[in-house]
Coordinates of C-alpha atoms in Angstrom, one line a residue:
G1 CA -52.4 -29.4 -24.3
H2 CA -52.7 -27.0 -26.9
P3 CA -50.7 -22.7 -25.4
P4 CA -53.2 -21.2 -24.2
G5 CA -55.2 -18.8 -27.5
E6 CA -53.0 -20.9 -29.9
H7 CA -55.9 -21.2 -32.0
A8 CA -57.7 -18.2 -30.6
S9 CA -59.1 -15.9 -32.3
G10 CA -57.7 -12.1 -33.4
A11 CA -54.5 -14.5 -33.5
A12 CA -55.5 -16.5 -37.0
D13 CA -57.4 -12.9 -39.1
A14 CA -54.7 -10.8 -38.0
A15 CA -51.1 -12.8 -38.5
T16 CA -51.3 -10.8 -41.4
A17 CA -50.4 -8.4 -38.7
A18 CA -48.5 -10.0 -36.5
P19 CA -45.3 -8.8 -35.2
A20 CA -43.9 -12.5 -35.8
A21 CA -44.5 -12.4 -39.8
G22 CA -42.4 -9.3 -40.1
A23 CA -39.8 -9.2 -43.1
A24 CA -37.4 -10.5 -40.5
P25 CA -36.5 -13.9 -40.9
A26 CA -37.1 -16.2 -37.9
G27 CA -34.0 -16.1 -35.6
H28 CA -32.9 -12.7 -37.7
A29 CA -35.4 -10.7 -36.1
S30 CA -34.2 -6.8 -35.6
P31 CA -34.2 -5.9 -31.6
E32 CA -37.0 -3.2 -32.3
A33 CA -39.1 -6.1 -34.0
E34 CA -38.4 -8.3 -30.8
K35 CA -39.7 -5.7 -28.9
A36 CA -42.9 -4.7 -30.7
T37 CA -42.8 -9.1 -30.4
S38 CA -42.4 -8.0 -26.7
L39 CA -45.6 -5.9 -26.5
V40 CA -47.9 -6.9 -28.7
D41 CA -48.0 -10.2 -28.6
P42 CA -50.5 -12.6 -30.4
L43 CA -50.2 -15.1 -28.1
I44 CA -51.8 -13.3 -25.0
D45 CA -52.6 -9.9 -26.4
C46 CA -55.7 -9.3 -27.9
L47 CA -54.5 -8.2 -31.7
L48 CA -56.8 -4.4 -32.5
P49 CA -55.2 -4.0 -36.0
L50 CA -55.5 0.4 -37.2
A51 CA -54.9 0.7 -40.5
L52 CA -54.2 4.0 -41.2
E53 CA -55.1 6.7 -44.4
G54 CA -51.3 7.6 -45.1
A55 CA -48.3 7.4 -43.2
A56 CA -47.7 8.4 -40.0
R57 CA -45.3 10.3 -38.4
G58 CA -44.8 9.0 -34.3
E59 CA -45.1 12.2 -33.0
K60 CA -47.7 13.2 -34.0
I61 CA -49.9 9.7 -33.3
L62 CA -48.2 9.1 -29.6
P63 CA -50.5 11.4 -27.6
A64 CA -53.9 10.1 -29.4
L65 CA -52.2 6.7 -28.0
Q66 CA -51.3 7.4 -24.6
T67 CA -54.7 8.2 -23.3
L68 CA -55.2 4.4 -24.2
R69 CA -52.9 2.8 -22.0
M70 CA -54.7 0.9 -19.8
V71 CA -58.6 -1.1 -20.0
G72 CA -59.2 -2.1 -16.0
N73 CA -55.9 -3.4 -14.8
K74 CA -54.6 -4.7 -18.4
P75 CA -52.2 -3.0 -20.5
V76 CA -52.7 -1.9 -23.9
H77 CA -49.8 -1.6 -26.1
Y78 CA -49.5 0.0 -29.7
I79 CA -46.0 -0.9 -32.9
G80 CA -46.2 0.1 -36.1
L81 CA -45.4 -1.4 -39.7
A82 CA -42.5 1.0 -40.4
V83 CA -41.2 1.9 -43.1
S84 CA -38.1 -0.6 -43.1
G85 CA -40.5 -2.9 -43.1
E86 CA -40.1 -4.0 -39.5
W87 CA -42.7 -4.2 -36.3
E88 CA -41.1 -1.6 -34.2
P89 CA -42.5 0.1 -30.9
I90 CA -43.4 3.5 -32.0
V91 CA -41.3 6.6 -31.0
H92 CA -41.1 10.1 -32.0
G93 CA -39.1 10.8 -35.7
G94 CA -40.5 7.3 -36.7
V95 CA -43.3 6.7 -39.7
Y96 CA -45.6 4.3 -39.5
T97 CA -48.0 3.0 -42.4
K98 CA -50.0 0.8 -40.4
L99 CA -50.3 0.3 -36.5
Q100 CA -51.5 -2.6 -34.1
G101 CA -52.4 -2.4 -30.9
G102 CA -52.6 -5.5 -28.4
V103 CA -54.9 -5.6 -25.0
Q104 CA -53.0 -7.8 -22.6
L105 CA -56.1 -11.0 -21.9
A106 CA -55.6 -12.1 -18.4
S107 CA -53.3 -11.3 -15.6
R108 CA -52.5 -12.9 -12.6
S109 CA -56.1 -11.5 -10.7
T110 CA -58.3 -11.4 -13.3
A111 CA -59.1 -12.2 -17.0
L112 CA -60.4 -9.8 -19.8
N113 CA -64.5 -9.1 -19.5
E114 CA -67.2 -7.6 -21.2
L115 CA -67.3 -4.7 -19.7
E116 CA -63.4 -3.9 -19.9
Y117 CA -63.8 -4.9 -23.5
S118 CA -66.5 -3.0 -24.9
E119 CA -64.7 0.1 -22.5
L120 CA -62.2 -0.2 -24.8
V121 CA -64.2 -0.7 -28.5
T122 CA -65.4 2.9 -27.3
R123 CA -62.2 4.1 -26.6
L124 CA -60.8 2.6 -29.2
R125 CA -62.8 4.2 -32.2
A126 CA -62.5 7.2 -30.3
M127 CA -58.6 7.2 -30.5
A128 CA -59.1 6.4 -33.8
D129 CA -60.5 8.7 -35.2
E130 CA -58.3 11.3 -33.7
I131 CA -55.9 9.5 -35.3
G132 CA -58.2 8.9 -38.4
A133 CA -57.7 5.1 -38.5
E134 CA -59.7 2.7 -38.5
P135 CA -60.1 -0.2 -35.9
E136 CA -60.3 -3.1 -36.6
I137 CA -62.4 -4.9 -33.8
P138 CA -62.5 -9.0 -33.5
D139 CA -65.4 -10.6 -31.8
M140 CA -66.1 -9.7 -28.4
I141 CA -67.6 -13.7 -27.9
E142 CA -64.4 -15.2 -29.0
V143 CA -61.8 -12.4 -27.3
M144 CA -63.7 -13.7 -24.0
A145 CA -63.5 -17.4 -24.5
E146 CA -59.5 -16.8 -25.1
A147 CA -59.2 -14.6 -22.3
R148 CA -60.7 -16.7 -19.8
N149 CA -58.5 -20.2 -21.6
L150 CA -55.5 -18.3 -20.8
H151 CA -56.3 -16.6 -17.2
R152 CA -57.1 -20.5 -16.8
F153 CA -53.4 -21.3 -17.6
V154 CA -52.3 -18.6 -15.8
A155 CA -54.5 -19.4 -12.4
G156 CA -52.8 -23.6 -12.9
H157 CA -49.3 -21.7 -12.5
D158 CA -49.7 -19.4 -9.9
A159 CA -47.1 -20.9 -8.3
Q160 CA -45.2 -19.4 -4.8
L161 CA -43.7 -21.5 -3.0
G162 CA -42.4 -21.0 0.4
V163 CA -40.1 -22.5 3.2
N164 CA -39.8 -21.4 6.4
L165 CA -37.1 -20.9 8.9
A166 CA -38.3 -21.9 12.5
S167 CA -36.5 -20.7 15.7
N168 CA -35.0 -23.7 17.8
G169 CA -34.3 -21.3 20.5
A170 CA -35.3 -17.3 21.5
P171 CA -37.3 -15.5 19.0
W172 CA -34.9 -13.3 17.1
S173 CA -34.4 -9.9 17.6
I174 CA -34.8 -7.6 14.2
S175 CA -31.8 -6.3 14.4
T176 CA -29.7 -9.1 14.6
L177 CA -32.0 -10.6 11.9
L178 CA -30.8 -7.8 9.9
G179 CA -26.9 -8.0 10.1
A180 CA -27.0 -12.2 9.4
L181 CA -29.9 -11.2 6.3
E182 CA -27.5 -8.8 5.1
K183 CA -24.3 -10.9 5.4
Q184 CA -26.6 -13.7 3.7
G185 CA -26.8 -11.0 0.5
F186 CA -30.4 -9.4 0.7
D187 CA -30.8 -6.1 0.4
L188 CA -33.8 -4.6 2.6
R189 CA -36.8 -3.4 -0.4
P190 CA -39.2 0.2 1.2
D191 CA -41.3 -2.2 2.7
G192 CA -39.6 -3.8 4.7
R193 CA -39.4 -7.6 2.1
Y194 CA -35.8 -8.9 1.9
V195 CA -35.0 -9.8 -1.7
M196 CA -32.5 -12.0 -3.1
P197 CA -30.8 -10.4 -6.2
D198 CA -29.7 -12.3 -8.9
G199 CA -27.3 -10.1 -10.4
E200 CA -29.3 -8.5 -13.4
G201 CA -31.9 -6.2 -11.3
S202 CA -34.2 -8.1 -10.4
H203 CA -34.7 -10.8 -7.3
L204 CA -35.0 -14.7 -7.1
F205 CA -37.2 -15.1 -4.1
T206 CA -38.2 -12.7 -1.5
L207 CA -38.4 -13.3 2.5
S208 CA -40.2 -12.0 5.0
T209 CA -39.8 -11.6 8.8
N210 CA -43.9 -12.5 8.8
V211 CA -44.3 -9.6 11.8
T212 CA -45.1 -6.3 10.9
L213 CA -42.5 -3.2 10.8
A214 CA -43.4 -2.2 14.8
E215 CA -42.1 -5.8 16.1
E216 CA -38.5 -6.1 18.0
T217 CA -38.5 -10.0 17.1
T218 CA -39.2 -12.8 15.2
A219 CA -39.2 -16.4 16.0
R220 CA -39.8 -17.9 12.3
L221 CA -39.1 -16.4 8.4
T222 CA -40.6 -17.6 5.5
L223 CA -38.6 -17.5 1.8
L224 CA -40.7 -17.1 -1.2
L225 CA -40.4 -17.9 -4.3
D226 CA -42.7 -16.4 -7.2
V227 CA -41.6 -19.6 -9.4
P228 CA -43.4 -18.6 -12.9
C229 CA -41.2 -15.4 -12.6
V230 CA -37.6 -16.7 -12.0
A231 CA -35.9 -18.5 -15.7
P232 CA -35.4 -22.7 -14.5
A233 CA -31.3 -21.4 -15.6
R234 CA -31.3 -19.5 -12.7
D235 CA -32.4 -22.4 -10.4
G236 CA -34.4 -20.7 -8.1
F237 CA -36.0 -23.3 -6.1
G238 CA -32.1 -24.2 -5.7
A239 CA -31.0 -20.9 -4.7
M240 CA -33.9 -20.3 -1.4
V241 CA -33.0 -23.8 0.3
A242 CA -29.1 -23.1 -0.1
C243 CA -29.6 -19.8 1.5
A244 CA -32.0 -21.3 4.0
K245 CA -29.4 -23.9 5.0
S246 CA -27.2 -21.8 4.9
L247 CA -29.1 -19.6 7.5
V248 CA -30.3 -22.0 9.5
G249 CA -26.3 -22.2 10.4
R250 CA -26.2 -18.7 11.5
L251 CA -29.4 -18.4 13.1
D252 CA -29.7 -21.9 14.5
A253 CA -33.0 -22.8 13.3
T254 CA -35.2 -25.7 11.5
I255 CA -36.4 -25.8 7.9
V256 CA -39.9 -26.4 8.4
D257 CA -43.3 -26.8 6.3
D258 CA -46.5 -24.6 6.7
Y259 CA -47.2 -26.9 9.3
N260 CA -44.9 -26.2 11.2
Q261 CA -43.2 -29.8 10.6
P262 CA -39.5 -29.9 9.8
L263 CA -38.5 -30.1 5.4
S264 CA -36.2 -33.2 5.2
D265 CA -33.7 -33.4 2.2
A266 CA -36.1 -36.3 0.6
A267 CA -39.0 -33.5 0.6
L268 CA -36.9 -31.0 -0.3
A269 CA -35.5 -32.9 -4.0
E270 CA -39.4 -34.0 -4.2
I271 CA -40.4 -30.4 -4.2
A272 CA -37.4 -29.7 -6.9
G273 CA -39.2 -32.2 -9.1
Q274 CA -42.4 -30.7 -9.1
V275 CA -41.1 -27.4 -9.6
Q276 CA -39.2 -28.8 -12.8
D277 CA -42.7 -30.5 -13.8
F278 CA -44.3 -27.3 -13.7
Y279 CA -41.4 -25.4 -15.6
T280 CA -42.4 -27.9 -18.3
E281 CA -45.7 -27.7 -18.3
M282 CA -45.2 -23.9 -19.2
D283 CA -42.8 -24.5 -21.7
D284 CA -44.9 -26.1 -23.4
A285 CA -47.4 -23.5 -23.1
D286 CA -45.3 -21.4 -25.3
I287 CA -44.9 -19.0 -21.4
P288 CA -41.5 -19.7 -20.4
A289 CA -40.6 -19.1 -16.7
G290 CA -38.5 -16.2 -16.2
S291 CA -39.8 -14.7 -19.7
T292 CA -40.8 -11.7 -20.8
R293 CA -44.3 -13.5 -21.5
A294 CA -44.4 -14.9 -18.0
L295 CA -43.7 -11.4 -16.7
R296 CA -46.3 -9.7 -18.2
L297 CA -48.7 -12.5 -17.7
F298 CA -47.9 -13.2 -13.9
S299 CA -47.0 -9.6 -12.7

């Protein structure tokens, strides 16, 4: 299977403007150029080239760009071709000879649709007039096909894997659980969710008590891994199973599936194999799990 959008509309025409085709040789891109590629990404964004009449200063154009940051629930980002010859995020004090916008083609919930695209074009033209730029508008039919294609991939890889812990005895009191979960390394979020930190400011998996904050007891906990959002090297599934096994001893529980059937080690190993297949498919589509690109799509 080809990566979604590989042979898609804007990507071919705008290849000259795409950040990937910057002056820096592959693998030696500056941090700024790499940041630019993650902001306006030819694989997941519809590229919107903006030709400038002359060089423009960042502080002059930023206020206008800020007026078009979202279309529906899809983010719009911008980068500029700096006088250094590299594509960079647009900042105060920067000087740019060309601009490139990008609107994300799909998110977890929806694909960019005709209505959003029409609104984008109208607002883009108005914004471009304000900064004296000439937008190149991609063909709507091609963009819609690309957006649907990408959303199909996202929907097909939107995997949340859960394992449950069922109490072998009486339900647990939430206050007792709190201590056990903190010892296990969980952080309690303001929304009542528990998260297992990955040590780098993000998290590996979450835990739910399956009851509202008003309840005092629960007989079931659910550990949940957001598969496309955690890099394979972190082994989110392995870490989640190890955590579940550790809690089994702490809480006198049994690991069960969603139908309350005990999950054997063999069943868990089989699921781990499916997770690996899933990572391979994501890699093949150039949207590796846990990458900036995956996190943008699966947010």
